[in-house]
PDB file of C-alpha atoms and ligand atoms in Angstrom:
ATOM      1  CA  UNK A   1      12.537 -11.529   6.737  1.00 69.00           C
ATOM      2  CA  UNK A   2      13.196 -14.745   4.698  1.00 75.00           C
ATOM      3  CA  UNK A   3      11.419 -15.052   1.402  1.00 75.00           C
ATOM      4  CA  UNK A   4       9.348 -18.009   2.464  1.00 79.00           C
ATOM      5  CA  UNK A   5       7.902 -15.945   5.394  1.00 78.00           C
ATOM      6  CA  UNK A   6       7.423 -12.884   3.297  1.00 77.00           C
ATOM      7  CA  UNK A   7       5.114 -14.970   1.043  1.00 78.00           C
ATOM      8  CA  UNK A   8       2.843 -15.728   4.041  1.00 83.00           C
ATOM      9  CA  UNK A   9       2.118 -12.113   4.764  1.00 84.00           C
ATOM     10  CA  UNK A  10      -1.398 -10.889   4.237  1.00 92.00           C
ATOM     11  CA  UNK A  11      -2.126  -9.071   0.956  1.00 97.00           C
ATOM     12  CA  UNK A  12      -3.713  -5.658   1.128  1.00 98.00           C
ATOM     13  CA  UNK A  13      -5.882  -4.590  -1.789  1.00 98.00           C
ATOM     14  CA  UNK A  14      -5.921  -1.001  -2.993  1.00 98.00           C
ATOM     15  CA  UNK A  15      -8.693   0.087  -5.472  1.00 98.00           C
ATOM     16  CA  UNK A  16      -8.330   3.437  -7.022  1.00 98.00           C
ATOM     17  CA  UNK A  17     -11.574   5.422  -7.029  1.00 98.00           C
ATOM     18  CA  UNK A  18     -10.110   8.206  -9.213  1.00 98.00           C
ATOM     19  CA  UNK A  19      -7.387   8.553 -11.796  1.00 98.00           C
ATOM     20  CA  UNK A  20      -3.878   9.265 -10.565  1.00 98.00           C
ATOM     21  CA  UNK A  21      -4.016   7.624  -7.168  1.00 98.00           C
ATOM     22  CA  UNK A  22      -0.409   7.150  -5.771  1.00 98.00           C
ATOM     23  CA  UNK A  23       0.766   4.342  -3.601  1.00 98.00           C
ATOM     24  CA  UNK A  24       4.099   5.248  -1.884  1.00 98.00           C
ATOM     25  CA  UNK A  25       6.326   2.540  -0.309  1.00 98.00           C
ATOM     26  CA  UNK A  26       8.181   3.633   2.861  1.00 98.00           C
ATOM     27  CA  UNK A  27      11.286   1.969   3.901  1.00 98.00           C
ATOM     28  CA  UNK A  28      11.537  -0.380   6.896  1.00 97.00           C
ATOM     29  CA  UNK A  29      14.103   0.517   9.570  1.00 97.00           C
ATOM     30  CA  UNK A  30      15.541   3.491  11.331  1.00 97.00           C
ATOM     31  CA  UNK A  31      15.016   5.917   8.549  1.00 97.00           C
ATOM     32  CA  UNK A  32      11.745   6.376   6.623  1.00 98.00           C
ATOM     33  CA  UNK A  33      12.229   7.189   3.039  1.00 98.00           C
ATOM     34  CA  UNK A  34      10.006   6.814  -0.116  1.00 98.00           C
ATOM     35  CA  UNK A  35      11.462   4.011  -2.136  1.00 98.00           C
ATOM     36  CA  UNK A  36       8.648   3.242  -4.572  1.00 98.00           C
ATOM     37  CA  UNK A  37       5.615   4.931  -6.051  1.00 98.00           C
ATOM     38  CA  UNK A  38       2.958   3.263  -8.064  1.00 98.00           C
ATOM     39  CA  UNK A  39       0.214   5.051 -10.014  1.00 98.00           C
ATOM     40  CA  UNK A  40      -3.274   3.613 -10.388  1.00 98.00           C
ATOM     41  CA  UNK A  41      -6.101   4.916 -12.495  1.00 98.00           C
ATOM     42  CA  UNK A  42      -9.722   4.707 -11.538  1.00 98.00           C
ATOM     43  CA  UNK A  43     -10.840   1.116 -11.228  1.00 98.00           C
ATOM     44  CA  UNK A  44      -7.277  -0.267 -11.206  1.00 98.00           C
ATOM     45  CA  UNK A  45      -6.492  -2.665  -8.228  1.00 98.00           C
ATOM     46  CA  UNK A  46      -3.175  -3.493  -6.750  1.00 98.00           C
ATOM     47  CA  UNK A  47      -2.527  -6.367  -4.394  1.00 98.00           C
ATOM     48  CA  UNK A  48       0.583  -5.981  -2.219  1.00 97.00           C
ATOM     49  CA  UNK A  49       2.385  -7.396   0.728  1.00 96.00           C
ATOM     50  CA  UNK A  50       4.571  -5.691   3.228  1.00 96.00           C
ATOM     51  CA  UNK A  51       8.220  -6.877   3.083  1.00 94.00           C
ATOM     52  CA  UNK A  52      11.660  -6.582   4.532  1.00 94.00           C
ATOM     53  CA  UNK A  53      11.932  -3.329   2.441  1.00 95.00           C
ATOM     54  CA  UNK A  54       8.505  -1.821   3.120  1.00 96.00           C
ATOM     55  CA  UNK A  55       6.980  -1.354   6.448  1.00 97.00           C
ATOM     56  CA  UNK A  56       4.452   1.311   5.653  1.00 97.00           C
ATOM     57  CA  UNK A  57       2.673   2.717   2.669  1.00 98.00           C
ATOM     58  CA  UNK A  58       1.020   6.085   2.004  1.00 98.00           C
ATOM     59  CA  UNK A  59      -1.782   6.655  -0.376  1.00 98.00           C
ATOM     60  CA  UNK A  60      -2.604   9.799  -2.143  1.00 98.00           C
ATOM     61  CA  UNK A  61      -5.880  10.329  -3.811  1.00 98.00           C
ATOM     62  CA  UNK A  62      -9.260   8.657  -3.459  1.00 98.00           C
ATOM     63  CA  UNK A  63      -8.943   4.967  -2.913  1.00 98.00           C
ATOM     64  CA  UNK A  64     -10.495   2.059  -1.052  1.00 98.00           C
ATOM     65  CA  UNK A  65      -8.337  -0.424   0.904  1.00 98.00           C
ATOM     66  CA  UNK A  66      -9.356  -3.927   1.707  1.00 98.00           C
ATOM     67  CA  UNK A  67      -7.205  -5.387   4.582  1.00 97.00           C
ATOM     68  CA  UNK A  68      -7.526  -7.772   7.458  1.00 96.00           C
ATOM     69  CA  UNK A  69      -8.727  -4.673   9.408  1.00 94.00           C
ATOM     70  CA  UNK A  70     -11.692  -4.095   7.228  1.00 97.00           C
ATOM     71  CA  UNK A  71     -12.497  -1.618   4.441  1.00 98.00           C
ATOM     72  CA  UNK A  72     -11.126   1.815   4.653  1.00 97.00           C
ATOM     73  CA  UNK A  73     -11.593   4.766   2.181  1.00 97.00           C
ATOM     74  CA  UNK A  74      -9.007   7.536   1.985  1.00 97.00           C
ATOM     75  CA  UNK A  75     -11.922   9.941   1.672  1.00 85.00           C
ATOM     76  CA  UNK A  76     -15.279   9.916   3.537  1.00 71.00           C
ATOM     77  CA  UNK A  77     -17.195  12.008   1.114  1.00 64.00           C
TER      78      UNK A  77
HETATM   79  N1  LIG B   1      10.998   3.197   8.734  1.00 68.27           N
HETATM   80  C1  LIG B   1       9.801   3.185   9.680  1.00 68.27           C
HETATM   81  C2  LIG B   1       9.773   1.918  10.352  1.00 68.27           C
HETATM   82  O1  LIG B   1      10.250   0.831   9.792  1.00 68.27           O
HETATM   83  C3  LIG B   1       8.568   3.307   8.889  1.00 68.27           C
HETATM   84  C4  LIG B   1       7.333   3.520   9.581  1.00 68.27           C
HETATM   85  C5  LIG B   1       6.510   2.419   9.940  1.00 68.27           C
HETATM   86  C6  LIG B   1       6.740   4.633  10.255  1.00 68.27           C
HETATM   87  N2  LIG B   1       5.487   2.970  10.715  1.00 68.27           N
HETATM   88  C7  LIG B   1       5.624   4.198  10.941  1.00 68.27           C
HETATM   89  C8  LIG B   1       7.133   6.062  10.229  1.00 68.27           C
HETATM   90  C9  LIG B   1       4.739   5.074  11.603  1.00 68.27           C
HETATM   91  C10 LIG B   1       6.332   6.869  10.880  1.00 68.27           C
HETATM   92  C11 LIG B   1       5.200   6.454  11.672  1.00 68.27           C
HETATM   93  O2  LIG B   1       9.235   1.769  11.497  1.00 68.27           O
END
């Protein structure tokens, strides 16, 4: 995807609800690999866009996501 189009992607917001939350970036394309991990501590927030390199993310730990789809928690308790 050209850089100017990537800039127009929606941002997602991930807020860590505990220490040591991990955001894992998964590669776009035929194979699915971890290519980046990012650690957040409680209260830290990361804003991110999907790119030509990243088509999916996986989140480990207790976190709240704010996306165009609404607000989703990784845990319900
Ligand atoms: N490499 C896969 C892709 O670009 C990553 C992926 C996206 C994926 N969505 C998925 C892997 C759903 C498993 C399930 O399509």
